PDB file of C-alpha atoms and ligand atoms in Angstrom:
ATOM      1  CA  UNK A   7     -15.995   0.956  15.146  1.00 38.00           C
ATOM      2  CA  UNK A   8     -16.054   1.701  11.487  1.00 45.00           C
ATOM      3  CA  UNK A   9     -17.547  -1.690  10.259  1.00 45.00           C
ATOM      4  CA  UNK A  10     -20.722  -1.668   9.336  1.00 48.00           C
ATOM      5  CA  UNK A  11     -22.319  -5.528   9.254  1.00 50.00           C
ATOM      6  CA  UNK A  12     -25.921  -5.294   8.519  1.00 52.00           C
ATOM      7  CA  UNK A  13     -27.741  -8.925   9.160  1.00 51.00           C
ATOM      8  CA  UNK A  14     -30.673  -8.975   6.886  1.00 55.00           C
ATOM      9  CA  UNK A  15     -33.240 -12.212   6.138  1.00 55.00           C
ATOM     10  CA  UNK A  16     -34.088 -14.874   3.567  1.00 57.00           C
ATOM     11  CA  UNK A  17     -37.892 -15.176   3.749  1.00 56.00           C
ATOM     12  CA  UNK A  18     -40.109 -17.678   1.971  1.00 56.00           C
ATOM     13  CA  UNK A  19     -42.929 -16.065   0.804  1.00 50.00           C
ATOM     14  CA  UNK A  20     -46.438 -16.953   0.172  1.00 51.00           C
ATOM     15  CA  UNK A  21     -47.219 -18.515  -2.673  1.00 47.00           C
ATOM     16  CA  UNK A  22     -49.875 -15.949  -3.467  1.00 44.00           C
ATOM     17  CA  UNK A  23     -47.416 -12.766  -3.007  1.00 51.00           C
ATOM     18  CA  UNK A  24     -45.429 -11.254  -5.346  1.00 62.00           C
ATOM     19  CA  UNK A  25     -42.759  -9.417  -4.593  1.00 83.00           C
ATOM     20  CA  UNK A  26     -40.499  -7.190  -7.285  1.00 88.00           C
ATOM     21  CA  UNK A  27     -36.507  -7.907  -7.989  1.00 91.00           C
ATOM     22  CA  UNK A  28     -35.126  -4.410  -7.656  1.00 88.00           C
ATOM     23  CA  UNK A  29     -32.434  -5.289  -9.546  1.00 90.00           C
ATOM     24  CA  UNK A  30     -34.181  -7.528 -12.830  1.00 92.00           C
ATOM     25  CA  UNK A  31     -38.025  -6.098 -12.170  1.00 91.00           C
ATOM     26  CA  UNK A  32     -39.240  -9.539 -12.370  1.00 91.00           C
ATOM     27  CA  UNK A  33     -41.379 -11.000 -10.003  1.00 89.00           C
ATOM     28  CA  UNK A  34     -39.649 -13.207  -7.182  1.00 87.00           C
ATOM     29  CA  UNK A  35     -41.138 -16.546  -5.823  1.00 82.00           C
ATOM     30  CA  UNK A  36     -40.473 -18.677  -3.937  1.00 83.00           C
ATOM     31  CA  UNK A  37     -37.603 -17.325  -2.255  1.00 85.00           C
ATOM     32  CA  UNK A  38     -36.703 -13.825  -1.985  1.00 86.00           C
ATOM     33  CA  UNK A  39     -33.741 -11.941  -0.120  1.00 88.00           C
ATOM     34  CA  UNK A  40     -34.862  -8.834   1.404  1.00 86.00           C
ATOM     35  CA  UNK A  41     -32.483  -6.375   2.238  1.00 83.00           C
ATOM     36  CA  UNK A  42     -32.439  -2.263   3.245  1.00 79.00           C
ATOM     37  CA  UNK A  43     -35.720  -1.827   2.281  1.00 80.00           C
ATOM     38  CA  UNK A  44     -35.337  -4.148  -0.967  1.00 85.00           C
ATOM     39  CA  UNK A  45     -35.745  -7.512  -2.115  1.00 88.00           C
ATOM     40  CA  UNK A  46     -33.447  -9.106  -4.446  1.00 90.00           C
ATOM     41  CA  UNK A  47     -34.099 -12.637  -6.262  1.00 92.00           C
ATOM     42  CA  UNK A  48     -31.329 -14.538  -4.326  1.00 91.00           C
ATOM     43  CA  UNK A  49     -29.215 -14.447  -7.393  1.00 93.00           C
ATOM     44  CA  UNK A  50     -29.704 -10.772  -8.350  1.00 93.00           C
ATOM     45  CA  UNK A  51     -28.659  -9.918  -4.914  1.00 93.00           C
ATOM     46  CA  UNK A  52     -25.135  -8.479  -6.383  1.00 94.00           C
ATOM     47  CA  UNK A  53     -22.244  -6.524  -5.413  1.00 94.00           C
ATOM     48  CA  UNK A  54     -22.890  -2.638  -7.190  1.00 91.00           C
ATOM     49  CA  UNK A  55     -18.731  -2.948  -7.114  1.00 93.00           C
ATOM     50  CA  UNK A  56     -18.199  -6.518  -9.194  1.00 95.00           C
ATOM     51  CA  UNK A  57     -21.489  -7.385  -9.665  1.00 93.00           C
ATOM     52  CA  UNK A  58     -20.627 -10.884  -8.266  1.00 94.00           C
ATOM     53  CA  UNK A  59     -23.908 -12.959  -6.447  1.00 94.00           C
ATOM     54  CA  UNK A  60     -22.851 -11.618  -2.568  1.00 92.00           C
ATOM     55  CA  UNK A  61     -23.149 -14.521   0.835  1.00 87.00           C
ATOM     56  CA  UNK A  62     -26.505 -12.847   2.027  1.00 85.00           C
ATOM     57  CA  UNK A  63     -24.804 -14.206   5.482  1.00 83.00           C
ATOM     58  CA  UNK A  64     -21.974 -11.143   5.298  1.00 84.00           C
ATOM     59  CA  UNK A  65     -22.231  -8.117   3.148  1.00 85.00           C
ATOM     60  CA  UNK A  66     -21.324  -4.419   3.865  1.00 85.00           C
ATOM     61  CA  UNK A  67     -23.860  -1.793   3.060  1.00 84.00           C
ATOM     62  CA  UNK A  68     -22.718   1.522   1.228  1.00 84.00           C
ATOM     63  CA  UNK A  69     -25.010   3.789  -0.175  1.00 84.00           C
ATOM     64  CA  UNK A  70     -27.582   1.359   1.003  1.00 83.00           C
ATOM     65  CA  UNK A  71     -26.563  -0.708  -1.214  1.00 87.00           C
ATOM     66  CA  UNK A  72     -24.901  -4.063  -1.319  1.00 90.00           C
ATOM     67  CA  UNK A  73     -21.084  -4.292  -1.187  1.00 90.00           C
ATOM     68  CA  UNK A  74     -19.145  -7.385  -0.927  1.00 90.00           C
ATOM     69  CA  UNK A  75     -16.435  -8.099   1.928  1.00 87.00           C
ATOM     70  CA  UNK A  76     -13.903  -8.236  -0.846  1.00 89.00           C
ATOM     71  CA  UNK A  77     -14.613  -4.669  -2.987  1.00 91.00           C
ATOM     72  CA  UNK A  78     -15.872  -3.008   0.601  1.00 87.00           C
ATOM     73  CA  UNK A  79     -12.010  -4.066   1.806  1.00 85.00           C
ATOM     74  CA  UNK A  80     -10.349  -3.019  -1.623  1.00 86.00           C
ATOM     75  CA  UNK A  81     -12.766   0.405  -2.169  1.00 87.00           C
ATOM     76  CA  UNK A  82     -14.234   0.968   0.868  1.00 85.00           C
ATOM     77  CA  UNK A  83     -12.740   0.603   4.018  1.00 85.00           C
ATOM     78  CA  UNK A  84     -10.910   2.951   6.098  1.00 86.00           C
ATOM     79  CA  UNK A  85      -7.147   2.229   6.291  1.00 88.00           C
ATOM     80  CA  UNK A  86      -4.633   2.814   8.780  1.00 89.00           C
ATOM     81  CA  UNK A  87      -2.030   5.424   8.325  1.00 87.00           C
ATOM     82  CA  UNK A  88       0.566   2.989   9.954  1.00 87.00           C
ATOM     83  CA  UNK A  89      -0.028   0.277   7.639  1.00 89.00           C
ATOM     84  CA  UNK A  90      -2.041   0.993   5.417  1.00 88.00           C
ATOM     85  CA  UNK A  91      -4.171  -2.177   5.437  1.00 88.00           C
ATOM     86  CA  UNK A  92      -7.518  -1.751   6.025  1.00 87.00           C
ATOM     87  CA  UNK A  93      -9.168  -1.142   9.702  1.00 86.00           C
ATOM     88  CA  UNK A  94     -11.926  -4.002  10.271  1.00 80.00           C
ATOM     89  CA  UNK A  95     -11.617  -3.963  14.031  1.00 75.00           C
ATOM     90  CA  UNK A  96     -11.244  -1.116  16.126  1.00 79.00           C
ATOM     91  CA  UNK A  97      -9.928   2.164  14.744  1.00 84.00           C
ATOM     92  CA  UNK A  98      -8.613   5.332  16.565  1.00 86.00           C
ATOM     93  CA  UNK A  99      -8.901   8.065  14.628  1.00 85.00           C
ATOM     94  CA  UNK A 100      -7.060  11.736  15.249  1.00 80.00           C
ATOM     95  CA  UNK A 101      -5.880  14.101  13.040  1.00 72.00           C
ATOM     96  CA  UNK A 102      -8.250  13.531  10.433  1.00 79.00           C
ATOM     97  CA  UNK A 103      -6.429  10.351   9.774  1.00 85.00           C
ATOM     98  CA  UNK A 104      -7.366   6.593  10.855  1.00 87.00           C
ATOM     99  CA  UNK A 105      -5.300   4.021  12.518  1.00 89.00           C
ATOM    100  CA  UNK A 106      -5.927   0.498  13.692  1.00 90.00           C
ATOM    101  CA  UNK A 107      -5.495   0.442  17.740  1.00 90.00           C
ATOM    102  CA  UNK A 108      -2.699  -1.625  17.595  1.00 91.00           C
ATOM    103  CA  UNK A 109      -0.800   0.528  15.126  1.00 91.00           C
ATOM    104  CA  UNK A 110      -1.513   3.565  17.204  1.00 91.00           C
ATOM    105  CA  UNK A 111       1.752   3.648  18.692  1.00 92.00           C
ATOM    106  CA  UNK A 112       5.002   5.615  19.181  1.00 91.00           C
ATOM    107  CA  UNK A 113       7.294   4.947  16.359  1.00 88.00           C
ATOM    108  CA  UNK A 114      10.673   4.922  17.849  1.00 88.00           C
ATOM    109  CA  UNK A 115       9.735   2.678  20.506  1.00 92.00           C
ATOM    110  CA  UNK A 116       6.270   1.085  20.178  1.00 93.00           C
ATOM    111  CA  UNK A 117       4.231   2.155  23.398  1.00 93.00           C
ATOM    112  CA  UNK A 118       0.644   2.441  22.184  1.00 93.00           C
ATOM    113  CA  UNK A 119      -0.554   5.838  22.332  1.00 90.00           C
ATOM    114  CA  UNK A 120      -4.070   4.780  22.938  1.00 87.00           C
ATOM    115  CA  UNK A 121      -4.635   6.420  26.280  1.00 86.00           C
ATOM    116  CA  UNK A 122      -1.353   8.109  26.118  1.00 86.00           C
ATOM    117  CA  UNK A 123      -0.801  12.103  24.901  1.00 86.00           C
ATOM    118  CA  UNK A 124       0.589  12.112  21.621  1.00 87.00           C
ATOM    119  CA  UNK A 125       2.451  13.830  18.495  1.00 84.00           C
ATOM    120  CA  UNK A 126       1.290  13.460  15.114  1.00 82.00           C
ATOM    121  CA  UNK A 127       4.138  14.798  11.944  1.00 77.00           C
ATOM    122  CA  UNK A 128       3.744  13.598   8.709  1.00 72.00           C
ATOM    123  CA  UNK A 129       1.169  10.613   9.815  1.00 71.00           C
ATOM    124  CA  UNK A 130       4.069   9.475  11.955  1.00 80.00           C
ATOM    125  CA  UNK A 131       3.412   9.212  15.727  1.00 86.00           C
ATOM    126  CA  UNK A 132       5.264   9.778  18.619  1.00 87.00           C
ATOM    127  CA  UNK A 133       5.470   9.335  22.210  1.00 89.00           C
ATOM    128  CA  UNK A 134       5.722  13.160  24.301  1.00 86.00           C
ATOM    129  CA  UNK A 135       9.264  11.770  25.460  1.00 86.00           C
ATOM    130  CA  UNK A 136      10.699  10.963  21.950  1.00 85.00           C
ATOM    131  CA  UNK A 137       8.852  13.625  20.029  1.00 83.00           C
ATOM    132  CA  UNK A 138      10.840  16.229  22.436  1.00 78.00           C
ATOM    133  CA  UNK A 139      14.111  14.239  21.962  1.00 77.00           C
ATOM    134  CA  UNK A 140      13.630  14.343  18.192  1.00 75.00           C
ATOM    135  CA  UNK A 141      11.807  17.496  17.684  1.00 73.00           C
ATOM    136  CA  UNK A 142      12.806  20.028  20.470  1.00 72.00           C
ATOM    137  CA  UNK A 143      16.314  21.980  20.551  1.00 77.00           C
ATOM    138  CA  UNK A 144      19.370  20.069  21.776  1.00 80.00           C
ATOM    139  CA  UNK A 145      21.992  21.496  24.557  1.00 84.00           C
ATOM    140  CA  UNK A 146      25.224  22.161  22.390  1.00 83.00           C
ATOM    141  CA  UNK A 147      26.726  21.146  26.123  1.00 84.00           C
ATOM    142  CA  UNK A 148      25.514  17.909  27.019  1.00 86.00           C
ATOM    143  CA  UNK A 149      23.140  17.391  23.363  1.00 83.00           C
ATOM    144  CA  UNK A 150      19.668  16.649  25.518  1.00 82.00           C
ATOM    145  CA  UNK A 151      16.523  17.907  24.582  1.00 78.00           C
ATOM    146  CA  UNK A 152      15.721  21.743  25.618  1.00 76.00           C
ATOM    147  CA  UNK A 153      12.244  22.496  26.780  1.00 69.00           C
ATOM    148  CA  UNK A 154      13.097  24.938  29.399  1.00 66.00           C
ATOM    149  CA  UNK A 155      15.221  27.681  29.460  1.00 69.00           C
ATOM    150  CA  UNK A 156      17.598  27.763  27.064  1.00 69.00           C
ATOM    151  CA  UNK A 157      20.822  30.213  26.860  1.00 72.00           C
ATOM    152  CA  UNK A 158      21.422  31.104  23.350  1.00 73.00           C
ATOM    153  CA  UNK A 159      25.060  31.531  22.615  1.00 72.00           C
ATOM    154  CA  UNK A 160      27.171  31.016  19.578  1.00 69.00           C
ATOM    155  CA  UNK A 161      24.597  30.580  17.419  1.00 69.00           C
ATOM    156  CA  UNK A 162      23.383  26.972  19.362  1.00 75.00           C
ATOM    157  CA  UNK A 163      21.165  26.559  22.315  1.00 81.00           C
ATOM    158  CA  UNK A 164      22.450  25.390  25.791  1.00 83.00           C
ATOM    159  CA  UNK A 165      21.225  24.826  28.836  1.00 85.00           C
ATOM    160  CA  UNK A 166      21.784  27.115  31.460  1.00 83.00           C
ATOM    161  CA  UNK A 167      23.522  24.829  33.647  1.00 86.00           C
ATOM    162  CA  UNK A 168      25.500  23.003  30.941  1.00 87.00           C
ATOM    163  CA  UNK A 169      26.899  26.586  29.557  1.00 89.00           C
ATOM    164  CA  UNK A 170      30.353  26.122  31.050  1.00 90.00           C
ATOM    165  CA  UNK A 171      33.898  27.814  30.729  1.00 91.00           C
ATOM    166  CA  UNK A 172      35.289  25.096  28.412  1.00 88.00           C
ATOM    167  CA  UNK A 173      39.019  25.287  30.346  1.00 89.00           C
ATOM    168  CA  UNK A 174      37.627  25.504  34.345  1.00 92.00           C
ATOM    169  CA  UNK A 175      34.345  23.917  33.754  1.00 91.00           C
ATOM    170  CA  UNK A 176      32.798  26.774  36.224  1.00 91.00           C
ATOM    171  CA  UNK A 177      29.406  28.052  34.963  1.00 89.00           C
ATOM    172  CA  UNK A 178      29.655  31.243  32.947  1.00 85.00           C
ATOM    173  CA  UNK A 179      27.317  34.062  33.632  1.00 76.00           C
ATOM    174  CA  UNK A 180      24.470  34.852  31.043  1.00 64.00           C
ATOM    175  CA  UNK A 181      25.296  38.070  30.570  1.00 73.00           C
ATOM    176  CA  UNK A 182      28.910  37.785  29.462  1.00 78.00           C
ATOM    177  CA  UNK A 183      31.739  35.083  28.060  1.00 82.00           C
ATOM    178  CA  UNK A 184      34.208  35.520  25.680  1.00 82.00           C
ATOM    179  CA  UNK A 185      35.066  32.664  22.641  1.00 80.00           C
ATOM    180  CA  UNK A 186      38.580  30.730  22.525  1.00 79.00           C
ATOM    181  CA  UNK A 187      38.429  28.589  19.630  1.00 78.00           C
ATOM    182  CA  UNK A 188      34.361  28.244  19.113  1.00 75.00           C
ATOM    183  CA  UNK A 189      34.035  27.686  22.646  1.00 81.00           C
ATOM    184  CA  UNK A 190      32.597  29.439  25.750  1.00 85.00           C
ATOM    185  CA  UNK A 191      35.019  30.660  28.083  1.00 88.00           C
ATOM    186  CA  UNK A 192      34.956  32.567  31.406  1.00 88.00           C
ATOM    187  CA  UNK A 193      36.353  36.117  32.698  1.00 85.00           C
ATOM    188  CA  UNK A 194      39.291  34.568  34.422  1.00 86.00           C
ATOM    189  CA  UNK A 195      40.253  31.771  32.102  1.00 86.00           C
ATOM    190  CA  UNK A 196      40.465  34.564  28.770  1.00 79.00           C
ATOM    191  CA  UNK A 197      43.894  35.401  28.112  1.00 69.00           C
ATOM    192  CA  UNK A 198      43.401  37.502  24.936  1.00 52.00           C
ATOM    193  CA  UNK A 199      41.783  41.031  25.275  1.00 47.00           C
ATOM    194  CA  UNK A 200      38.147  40.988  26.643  1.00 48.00           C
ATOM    195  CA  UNK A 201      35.092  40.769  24.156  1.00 49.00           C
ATOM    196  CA  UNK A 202      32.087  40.511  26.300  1.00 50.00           C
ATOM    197  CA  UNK A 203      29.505  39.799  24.471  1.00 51.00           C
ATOM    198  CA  UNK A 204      25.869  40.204  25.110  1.00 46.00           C
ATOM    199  CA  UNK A 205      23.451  36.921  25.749  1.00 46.00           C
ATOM    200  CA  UNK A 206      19.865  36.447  25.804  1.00 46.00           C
ATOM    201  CA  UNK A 207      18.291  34.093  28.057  1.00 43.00           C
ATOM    202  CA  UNK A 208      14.787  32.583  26.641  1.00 39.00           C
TER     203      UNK A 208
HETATM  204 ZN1   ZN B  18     -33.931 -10.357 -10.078  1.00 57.51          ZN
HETATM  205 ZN1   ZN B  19     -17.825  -6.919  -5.104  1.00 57.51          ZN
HETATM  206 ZN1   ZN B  20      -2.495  -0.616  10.938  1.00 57.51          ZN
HETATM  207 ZN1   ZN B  21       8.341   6.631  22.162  1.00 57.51          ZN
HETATM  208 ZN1   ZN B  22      22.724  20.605  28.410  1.00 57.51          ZN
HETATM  209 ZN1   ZN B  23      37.164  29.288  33.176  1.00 57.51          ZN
END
């Protein structure tokens, strides 16, 4: 929770007591409203934001001092990276950055990341699944995500079982192909003089 409600009471006092208005320095009486340690005539108990008279009923304290629901919202509050309204109810916050629960989801399909493992870029979230699929390397064979091993050929990624001869379809070994066109071929399938070429395997 990042809300802060403090409940405070209107007293009557004696007739006999005085009490001080730490905002005028008068004396109060009848009725004072005391407050964080303070006591306020009931119209001196202001917002240090606007200065407007403030429901004694609902208030925010900053600074120990009194805050209005309005100027707490507008200066105040904490707000969600998603939206970007303020958080009033629960809040997750990770990253050094705040969200309201129900914005603390993936953004290309909406599964709330509450409980879930996550990816933060740019205040943008992300599910594992489609931070790898927009993120990770992509096959130049069959264009999935990479995570694994990855044969790095012609300047792309692939993966190792999706690095095919592009006439038999047979896989080609890692260590050498040769190129017809920008694309892999194998030892029997090359009809121009051999160029092995060297791969690496990551
Ligand atoms: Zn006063
Ligand atoms: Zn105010
Ligand atoms: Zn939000
Ligand atoms: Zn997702
Ligand atoms: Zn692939
Ligand atoms: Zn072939």
């Amino acid at each position: 929770f990042f809300l802060k409600i403090y409940n405070l009471s209107i007293r009557k006092l004696p007739s006999m007591s005085a009490s001080i208005c730490c905002r005028c320095n008068e004396k109060i009486w009848p009725r004072a409203v005391c407050s964080l340690g303070k006591t306020y005539h009931p119209h001196h108990f202001t917002c240090k934001e606007c200065g407007l008279v403030v429901d004694p009923k609902l208030f925010f304290a900053v600074d120990d001092d009194v805050v209005c629901s309005e100027c707490y919202l507008d200066k105040h509050a904490a707000r969600c990276s998603a939206c970007r309204t303020p958080i009033l109810e629960r809040g997750v916050a990770a990253a050094e950055r705040k969200w309201h629960e129900k914005c603390f989801r993936c953004v290309s399909c909406s599964k709330s990341l509450v409980s879930a493992s996550f990816f933060e870029v740019n205040g943008y979230l992300f599910c594992k699944a489609h931070f790898r699929e927009l993120f990770s390397s992509r096959c130049a064979g069959c264009e999935k995500p990479i995570d694994r091993r990855a044969v790095i050929a012609l300047s792309t990624k692939w993966h190792a079982k999706c690095f095919k001869c592009h006439h038999c379809r047979k896989r080609i070994s890692a260590r050498e192909f040769w190129i017809e066109n920008g694309q892999p071929i194998c030892a029997a399938c090359q009809t121009v003089v051999p160029s092995p070429r060297n791969l690496s395997a990551q």
